[in-house]
mmCIF file of C-alpha atoms in Angstrom:
data_model
loop_
_atom_site.group_PDB
_atom_site.id
_atom_site.type_symbol
_atom_site.label_atom_id
_atom_site.label_comp_id
_atom_site.label_asym_id
_atom_site.label_seq_id
_atom_site.Cartn_x
_atom_site.Cartn_y
_atom_site.Cartn_z
ATOM 1 C CA MET A 1 21.272 18.036 -83.584
ATOM 2 C CA ARG A 2 18.177 16.050 -85.343
ATOM 3 C CA VAL A 3 16.575 14.204 -82.838
ATOM 4 C CA LEU A 4 13.070 11.635 -83.284
ATOM 5 C CA PHE A 5 11.079 11.306 -80.830
ATOM 6 C CA ILE A 6 8.843 8.065 -80.795
ATOM 7 C CA GLY A 7 6.095 7.200 -78.300
ATOM 8 C CA ASN A 8 2.497 8.700 -77.490
ATOM 9 C CA SER A 9 0.848 11.533 -75.121
ATOM 10 C CA HIS A 10 3.798 10.630 -72.500
ATOM 11 C CA THR A 11 6.143 12.751 -75.036
ATOM 12 C CA TYR A 12 3.392 15.131 -77.369
ATOM 13 C CA PHE A 13 1.623 16.419 -73.873
ATOM 14 C CA ASN A 14 2.688 20.375 -73.824
ATOM 15 C CA ASP A 15 4.964 19.713 -77.400
ATOM 16 C CA MET A 16 8.219 18.328 -74.508
ATOM 17 C CA PRO A 17 10.307 18.032 -78.157
ATOM 18 C CA GLU A 18 10.236 21.341 -78.669
ATOM 19 C CA ILE A 19 10.758 22.115 -74.942
ATOM 20 C CA PHE A 20 13.543 19.515 -75.370
ATOM 21 C CA ALA A 21 14.679 21.854 -78.395
ATOM 22 C CA GLU A 22 14.075 25.260 -76.703
ATOM 23 C CA LEU A 23 16.648 24.036 -73.991
ATOM 24 C CA ALA A 24 19.437 22.811 -76.518
ATOM 25 C CA ARG A 25 19.197 25.567 -78.663
ATOM 26 C CA LYS A 26 19.815 27.967 -75.235
ATOM 27 C CA LYS A 27 23.219 25.772 -74.739
ATOM 28 C CA GLY A 28 24.401 26.759 -77.897
ATOM 29 C CA ILE A 29 23.077 24.062 -80.245
ATOM 30 C CA ALA A 30 21.109 24.114 -83.423
ATOM 31 C CA CYS A 31 18.875 21.260 -83.220
ATOM 32 C CA GLU A 32 15.323 19.892 -84.983
ATOM 33 C CA VAL A 33 12.883 17.378 -83.177
ATOM 34 C CA THR A 34 10.696 15.577 -85.255
ATOM 35 C CA MET A 35 7.854 13.545 -83.632
ATOM 36 C CA ILE A 36 5.888 10.288 -84.265
ATOM 37 C CA THR A 37 2.999 9.756 -81.814
ATOM 38 C CA HIS A 38 -0.391 8.529 -81.502
ATOM 39 C CA GLY A 39 -2.224 8.961 -77.814
ATOM 40 C CA GLY A 40 -2.367 5.795 -76.334
ATOM 41 C CA TRP A 41 0.462 3.705 -78.990
ATOM 42 C CA PHE A 42 3.041 1.193 -77.919
ATOM 43 C CA LEU A 43 6.239 0.367 -79.365
ATOM 44 C CA HIS A 44 4.874 -2.697 -81.561
ATOM 45 C CA GLN A 45 1.704 -0.293 -82.735
ATOM 46 C CA HIS A 46 4.664 1.886 -83.863
ATOM 47 C CA GLN A 47 6.759 -1.128 -85.226
ATOM 48 C CA LYS A 48 4.514 -1.783 -87.659
ATOM 49 C CA GLU A 49 4.286 1.553 -89.235
ATOM 50 C CA PRO A 50 5.979 2.330 -92.492
ATOM 51 C CA GLU A 51 6.209 5.808 -91.576
ATOM 52 C CA VAL A 52 8.482 5.141 -88.634
ATOM 53 C CA ARG A 53 11.055 3.082 -90.468
ATOM 54 C CA PHE A 54 11.187 5.724 -92.897
ATOM 55 C CA ASN A 55 11.657 7.873 -91.033
ATOM 56 C CA ILE A 56 14.525 6.627 -88.884
ATOM 57 C CA LEU A 57 16.321 5.200 -92.180
ATOM 58 C CA TYR A 58 15.769 8.650 -94.439
ATOM 59 C CA GLY A 59 15.528 11.120 -91.678
ATOM 60 C CA HIS A 60 19.301 11.453 -91.010
ATOM 61 C CA TYR A 61 18.401 11.792 -87.084
ATOM 62 C CA ASP A 62 21.207 11.716 -83.987
ATOM 63 C CA TYR A 63 19.552 9.998 -81.570
ATOM 64 C CA VAL A 64 15.934 8.113 -81.680
ATOM 65 C CA VAL A 65 14.155 8.774 -78.139
ATOM 66 C CA LEU A 66 11.863 5.618 -77.627
ATOM 67 C CA GLN A 67 9.105 6.104 -75.422
ATOM 68 C CA GLU A 68 6.226 2.854 -74.598
ATOM 69 C CA HIS A 69 2.893 3.032 -73.536
ATOM 70 C CA ALA A 70 2.614 3.719 -69.507
ATOM 71 C CA HIS A 71 -0.819 3.441 -68.001
ATOM 72 C CA PRO A 72 -0.810 0.867 -67.627
ATOM 73 C CA PHE A 73 2.446 -0.766 -68.621
ATOM 74 C CA GLY A 74 2.275 -3.752 -70.681
ATOM 75 C CA PRO A 75 4.180 -6.715 -70.637
ATOM 76 C CA LYS A 76 7.885 -5.600 -70.825
ATOM 77 C CA GLU A 77 8.404 -8.889 -73.371
ATOM 78 C CA ASP A 78 6.235 -7.076 -76.293
ATOM 79 C CA MET A 79 8.274 -3.719 -74.940
ATOM 80 C CA LEU A 80 11.865 -5.164 -75.529
ATOM 81 C CA GLU A 81 10.567 -7.008 -78.816
ATOM 82 C CA ALA A 82 9.070 -4.147 -80.773
ATOM 83 C CA ALA A 83 12.610 -2.414 -79.395
ATOM 84 C CA LYS A 84 14.882 -4.419 -80.822
ATOM 85 C CA ALA A 85 13.197 -4.432 -83.987
ATOM 86 C CA ILE A 86 13.045 -0.890 -84.319
ATOM 87 C CA ASN A 87 16.636 -0.577 -82.975
ATOM 88 C CA GLN A 88 17.770 -2.433 -86.510
ATOM 89 C CA TRP A 89 17.156 0.728 -88.156
ATOM 90 C CA ILE A 90 18.171 2.633 -85.725
ATOM 91 C CA GLN A 91 21.499 1.026 -86.212
ATOM 92 C CA GLU A 92 21.346 0.632 -90.014
ATOM 93 C CA ALA A 93 20.814 4.528 -89.811
ATOM 94 C CA GLY A 94 23.961 5.207 -87.666
ATOM 95 C CA SER A 95 21.993 6.816 -84.851
ATOM 96 C CA THR A 96 21.432 6.140 -81.607
ATOM 97 C CA PRO A 97 18.791 5.023 -79.371
ATOM 98 C CA VAL A 98 17.774 7.128 -76.536
ATOM 99 C CA ALA A 99 15.323 4.451 -74.069
ATOM 100 C CA TYR A 100 12.756 7.271 -72.188
ATOM 101 C CA MET A 101 12.009 5.856 -68.879
ATOM 102 C CA THR A 102 8.292 7.350 -68.252
ATOM 103 C CA TRP A 103 6.675 8.243 -64.901
ATOM 104 C CA ALA A 104 3.666 5.872 -62.833
ATOM 105 C CA GLU A 105 0.765 7.512 -62.166
ATOM 106 C CA LYS A 106 0.602 9.804 -59.267
ATOM 107 C CA THR A 107 -1.122 7.558 -56.703
ATOM 108 C CA ASN A 108 0.949 4.480 -57.894
ATOM 109 C CA GLU A 109 4.893 5.663 -57.053
ATOM 110 C CA ALA A 110 5.292 1.681 -56.181
ATOM 111 C CA GLY A 111 4.289 0.955 -60.319
ATOM 112 C CA GLN A 112 7.897 3.059 -60.843
ATOM 113 C CA GLN A 113 10.342 -0.151 -59.969
ATOM 114 C CA LYS A 114 8.363 -2.442 -63.152
ATOM 115 C CA MET A 115 8.706 0.438 -65.227
ATOM 116 C CA THR A 116 12.951 1.427 -64.697
ATOM 117 C CA GLU A 117 13.712 -2.793 -64.487
ATOM 118 C CA ALA A 118 12.452 -2.669 -68.416
ATOM 119 C CA TYR A 119 13.484 0.359 -69.212
ATOM 120 C CA ARG A 120 16.877 -0.186 -67.643
ATOM 121 C CA GLU A 121 17.258 -3.842 -69.393
ATOM 122 C CA MET A 122 15.873 -1.908 -72.360
ATOM 123 C CA ALA A 123 18.596 0.541 -72.711
ATOM 124 C CA GLU A 124 21.335 -2.676 -72.141
ATOM 125 C CA GLN A 125 19.812 -4.732 -74.343
ATOM 126 C CA LEU A 126 19.660 -2.304 -77.388
ATOM 127 C CA GLY A 127 23.133 -0.375 -76.183
ATOM 128 C CA ALA A 128 20.646 2.703 -75.849
ATOM 129 C CA VAL A 129 21.739 6.319 -73.830
ATOM 130 C CA LEU A 130 18.850 5.520 -70.484
ATOM 131 C CA ALA A 131 17.129 8.990 -69.828
ATOM 132 C CA PRO A 132 15.802 7.849 -66.032
ATOM 133 C CA VAL A 133 12.957 10.446 -66.364
ATOM 134 C CA GLY A 134 10.807 8.275 -63.792
ATOM 135 C CA GLU A 135 13.247 7.700 -61.354
ATOM 136 C CA GLU A 136 13.952 11.244 -61.074
ATOM 137 C CA TRP A 137 10.584 12.722 -61.434
ATOM 138 C CA TRP A 138 10.148 11.067 -57.553
ATOM 139 C CA GLN A 139 12.961 11.884 -56.515
ATOM 140 C CA TYR A 140 12.634 15.708 -57.605
ATOM 141 C CA LYS A 141 8.692 15.204 -56.683
ATOM 142 C CA GLN A 142 9.802 14.615 -53.402
ATOM 143 C CA ALA A 143 12.182 17.104 -52.711
ATOM 144 C CA HIS A 144 9.668 19.838 -54.390
ATOM 145 C CA PRO A 145 6.361 18.452 -52.739
ATOM 146 C CA GLU A 146 4.969 22.008 -53.125
ATOM 147 C CA THR A 147 5.357 21.517 -57.419
ATOM 148 C CA GLU A 148 3.093 20.298 -59.184
ATOM 149 C CA MET A 149 4.337 17.687 -61.890
ATOM 150 C CA TYR A 150 1.217 16.039 -63.091
ATOM 151 C CA ALA A 151 -1.805 16.856 -65.303
ATOM 152 C CA PRO A 152 -5.040 16.481 -63.605
ATOM 153 C CA ASP A 153 -5.711 13.172 -64.866
ATOM 154 C CA GLY A 154 -2.702 12.127 -62.543
ATOM 155 C CA GLU A 155 -1.275 10.638 -65.315
ATOM 156 C CA HIS A 156 0.445 12.833 -67.626
ATOM 157 C CA ALA A 157 2.994 15.880 -67.389
ATOM 158 C CA SER A 158 1.981 19.173 -66.217
ATOM 159 C CA GLU A 159 4.478 21.612 -67.723
ATOM 160 C CA THR A 160 7.139 21.531 -64.999
ATOM 161 C CA GLY A 161 7.015 17.408 -65.687
ATOM 162 C CA SER A 162 7.559 17.905 -68.910
ATOM 163 C CA ARG A 163 10.581 21.002 -68.633
ATOM 164 C CA LEU A 164 11.666 17.836 -66.561
ATOM 165 C CA ALA A 165 11.395 15.380 -69.037
ATOM 166 C CA ALA A 166 12.943 17.602 -71.368
ATOM 167 C CA GLU A 167 16.200 18.482 -69.310
ATOM 168 C CA ILE A 168 16.699 14.654 -68.586
ATOM 169 C CA LEU A 169 17.122 13.489 -71.966
ATOM 170 C CA LEU A 170 18.714 16.421 -72.838
ATOM 171 C CA ARG A 171 21.321 16.373 -70.290
ATOM 172 C CA VAL A 172 21.956 12.192 -70.661
ATOM 173 C CA ILE A 173 22.246 13.436 -74.725
ATOM 174 C CA LEU A 174 25.211 15.690 -73.650
ATOM 175 C CA GLU A 175 26.672 13.231 -71.972
ATOM 176 C CA HIS A 176 26.554 10.633 -74.019
ATOM 177 C CA ASP A 177 27.900 13.127 -77.250
ATOM 178 C CA ALA A 178 30.653 14.399 -74.417
ATOM 179 C CA GLY A 179 31.393 10.721 -73.928
ATOM 180 C CA LYS A 180 32.017 10.846 -77.843
ATOM 181 C CA GLY A 181 34.422 13.588 -77.556
ATOM 182 C CA LEU A 182 32.051 15.913 -78.293
ATOM 183 C CA THR A 183 30.908 19.317 -75.743
ATOM 184 C CA ALA A 184 27.607 20.099 -74.934
ATOM 185 C CA ASP A 185 29.667 24.074 -75.827
ATOM 186 C CA ARG A 186 30.101 23.286 -79.377
ATOM 187 C CA PRO A 187 29.175 26.018 -81.826
ATOM 188 C CA ALA A 188 25.412 25.762 -83.070
ATOM 189 C CA GLN A 189 25.763 23.894 -87.026
ATOM 190 C CA THR A 190 23.465 25.483 -89.265
ATOM 191 C CA VAL A 191 20.763 21.898 -89.916
#
């Protein structure tokens, strides 16, 4: 499995894509990940970068994970417009888009609703796999109040938070694969 992650620090903190790859390998799935991330970037900035288009079109990725700027969460319309433009390359490459829903700040649980709605709309408009990390983040946080999900800044993920994000992303991708007639137990293949 080859996966391209496009986003910002909510993707690269704790090298979350590598955690994702390690989890996949533990399930017997050969996995290679690539990241195009810049701190504080919005998807519309990635849309303008030639390296993004080039990587999507020529990287032979199975999945392309899209993550928007989170704190503050920007205008939904800008996110959707950029995601649609990037998705044209994803479709041309024969890859599958994944909408990586992030989480609201530690002191702003109410802010999650806006992010949730925007990512659900993105997934619907793109025909993308939805990774509802933000929703499940708050559920986990409430069920395990003793576990620190945030880095000291109250915005980024702790290592535990990054692991949860990676687990959710892998689960939804494997569920998508299973729906296409593949299984999580398929033999590892050399990439």
